[in-house]
């Protein structure tokens, strides 16, 4: 079972440590203690809580059907274009998404700083990384996540 320290859970939720402590006190998360005596919560509980409370911005292209499941609505924060190619940066909630496209596409879509756009990601390969597990102590397998 993955356990997360209170401060790390707060970071992942984008709230204060005190907010997570109040959620623990209110019964939202079960408090446990790790081997070092620090307060921790179950990573599965945190994941469930985060997923239940996630909100997406309204998609300005409502009514459009797409096979892409990873759609990020955001605000265009930067456009760098030459005569042929362009780099468009969007801020989609806490995530920065950068796309390379033709300068013609930027003009056709009317993309400029401050406009609303949707980054649609359809990839055959998405890399996922995780911290390396802590070394075993006395032959015991120990799982510790930041």
Coordinates of C-alpha atoms in Angstrom, one line a residue:
X1 CA 0.0 0.0 0.0
X2 CA 1.4 3.4 -1.0
X3 CA 1.4 5.9 1.9
X4 CA 1.9 9.6 1.5
X5 CA 3.0 12.1 4.1
X6 CA 0.5 14.9 4.8
X7 CA 2.6 17.6 3.2
X8 CA 3.0 15.5 0.0
X9 CA -0.7 14.8 -0.2
X10 CA -1.3 18.6 0.2
X11 CA 1.1 19.3 -2.6
X12 CA -0.7 16.8 -4.9
X13 CA -4.1 18.3 -4.1
X14 CA -2.9 21.9 -4.4
X15 CA -4.1 22.7 -0.8
X16 CA -2.4 23.4 2.5
X17 CA -1.1 20.8 5.0
X18 CA -3.8 22.1 7.4
X19 CA -6.5 21.4 4.9
X20 CA -5.4 17.7 4.6
X21 CA -5.2 17.5 8.4
X22 CA -8.8 18.8 8.6
X23 CA -9.8 16.2 6.0
X24 CA -8.2 13.5 8.1
X25 CA -10.0 14.8 11.2
X26 CA -13.3 14.8 9.3
X27 CA -12.9 11.2 8.3
X28 CA -12.1 11.7 4.6
X29 CA -8.7 10.1 4.9
X30 CA -7.5 7.5 7.3
X31 CA -4.5 8.5 9.3
X32 CA -1.7 6.1 9.8
X33 CA 1.9 6.3 11.0
X34 CA 5.0 5.3 8.9
X35 CA 8.1 3.6 10.3
X36 CA 9.6 7.0 11.2
X37 CA 6.5 7.9 13.2
X38 CA 5.2 10.5 10.6
X39 CA 1.5 10.9 9.8
X40 CA 0.6 9.4 6.5
X41 CA -2.5 8.7 4.5
X42 CA -3.4 5.9 2.0
X43 CA -2.5 6.8 -1.5
X44 CA -5.6 5.1 -2.9
X45 CA -7.8 7.3 -0.7
X46 CA -6.0 10.4 -2.0
X47 CA -6.4 9.2 -5.6
X48 CA -10.1 8.6 -5.1
X49 CA -10.6 11.9 -3.5
X50 CA -8.7 13.8 -6.2
X51 CA -10.6 12.0 -9.0
X52 CA -14.0 12.7 -7.4
X53 CA -13.2 16.4 -7.1
X54 CA -11.5 16.9 -10.4
X55 CA -13.2 19.5 -12.7
X56 CA -12.6 20.2 -16.3
X57 CA -13.2 23.5 -17.9
X58 CA -16.1 23.7 -20.3
X59 CA -15.0 22.5 -23.8
X60 CA -15.7 25.4 -26.2
X61 CA -16.1 22.8 -29.0
X62 CA -19.2 21.3 -27.5
X63 CA -21.0 19.0 -29.9
X64 CA -17.8 17.9 -31.5
X65 CA -17.0 14.2 -31.3
X66 CA -13.5 13.0 -31.0
X67 CA -11.7 9.7 -30.5
X68 CA -9.1 11.6 -28.4
X69 CA -9.8 11.1 -24.7
X70 CA -7.2 13.4 -23.4
X71 CA -8.6 16.9 -24.1
X72 CA -7.2 19.8 -22.1
X73 CA -9.1 23.1 -22.3
X74 CA -7.0 26.1 -21.6
X75 CA -5.8 29.6 -22.4
X76 CA -3.2 30.4 -25.0
X77 CA -0.3 31.9 -23.1
X78 CA 2.3 32.2 -25.9
X79 CA 2.5 31.9 -29.7
X80 CA 5.9 31.9 -31.5
X81 CA 5.6 31.7 -35.2
X82 CA 7.7 32.2 -38.3
X83 CA 6.4 31.9 -41.9
X84 CA 6.0 28.1 -41.8
X85 CA 5.8 26.7 -38.3
X86 CA 4.5 27.9 -34.9
X87 CA 4.8 26.9 -31.2
X88 CA 1.6 27.4 -29.2
X89 CA 1.6 27.2 -25.4
X90 CA -1.5 26.7 -23.4
X91 CA -2.1 26.8 -19.7
X92 CA -4.7 24.1 -19.0
X93 CA -5.4 24.3 -15.2
X94 CA -2.1 23.6 -13.5
X95 CA -0.7 22.0 -16.7
X96 CA 1.4 23.7 -19.4
X97 CA 0.8 22.1 -22.8
X98 CA 2.9 23.0 -25.9
X99 CA 2.1 22.2 -29.4
X100 CA 4.0 22.6 -32.7
X101 CA 1.9 23.2 -35.7
X102 CA 1.9 25.1 -39.0
X103 CA 1.7 28.9 -38.9
X104 CA -1.2 28.5 -41.3
X105 CA -3.1 26.4 -38.7
X106 CA -2.5 29.1 -36.1
X107 CA -4.0 31.7 -38.4
X108 CA -6.9 29.5 -39.4
X109 CA -7.8 28.8 -35.8
X110 CA -7.4 32.4 -34.8
X111 CA -5.0 31.5 -32.0
X112 CA -3.5 34.4 -30.1
X113 CA -2.5 35.0 -26.5
X114 CA -5.6 35.1 -24.3
X115 CA -7.8 33.0 -26.6
X116 CA -9.4 29.7 -25.4
X117 CA -8.3 26.5 -27.1
X118 CA -8.4 22.8 -26.6
X119 CA -5.2 20.6 -26.7
X120 CA -6.2 17.2 -27.8
X121 CA -3.7 14.5 -27.2
X122 CA -3.8 11.1 -29.0
X123 CA -0.6 9.2 -28.6
X124 CA 0.3 5.6 -29.1
X125 CA 3.0 5.9 -26.4
X126 CA 2.7 7.8 -23.2
X127 CA 5.6 7.5 -20.7
X128 CA 4.8 7.3 -17.0
X129 CA 7.5 7.7 -14.4
X130 CA 7.6 7.0 -10.7
X131 CA 10.2 7.4 -8.0
X132 CA 12.5 4.5 -7.4
X133 CA 11.4 2.4 -4.3
X134 CA 13.5 2.8 -1.2
X135 CA 16.2 0.2 -0.6
X136 CA 15.1 -2.8 1.4
X137 CA 16.0 -2.8 5.1
X138 CA 17.0 -6.2 6.6
X139 CA 15.6 -8.0 3.5
X140 CA 12.1 -6.4 3.9
X141 CA 10.5 -4.7 1.0
X142 CA 9.7 -1.2 1.8
X143 CA 7.5 1.0 -0.3
X144 CA 8.0 4.7 0.3
X145 CA 6.8 7.4 -2.0
X146 CA 7.3 11.2 -1.8

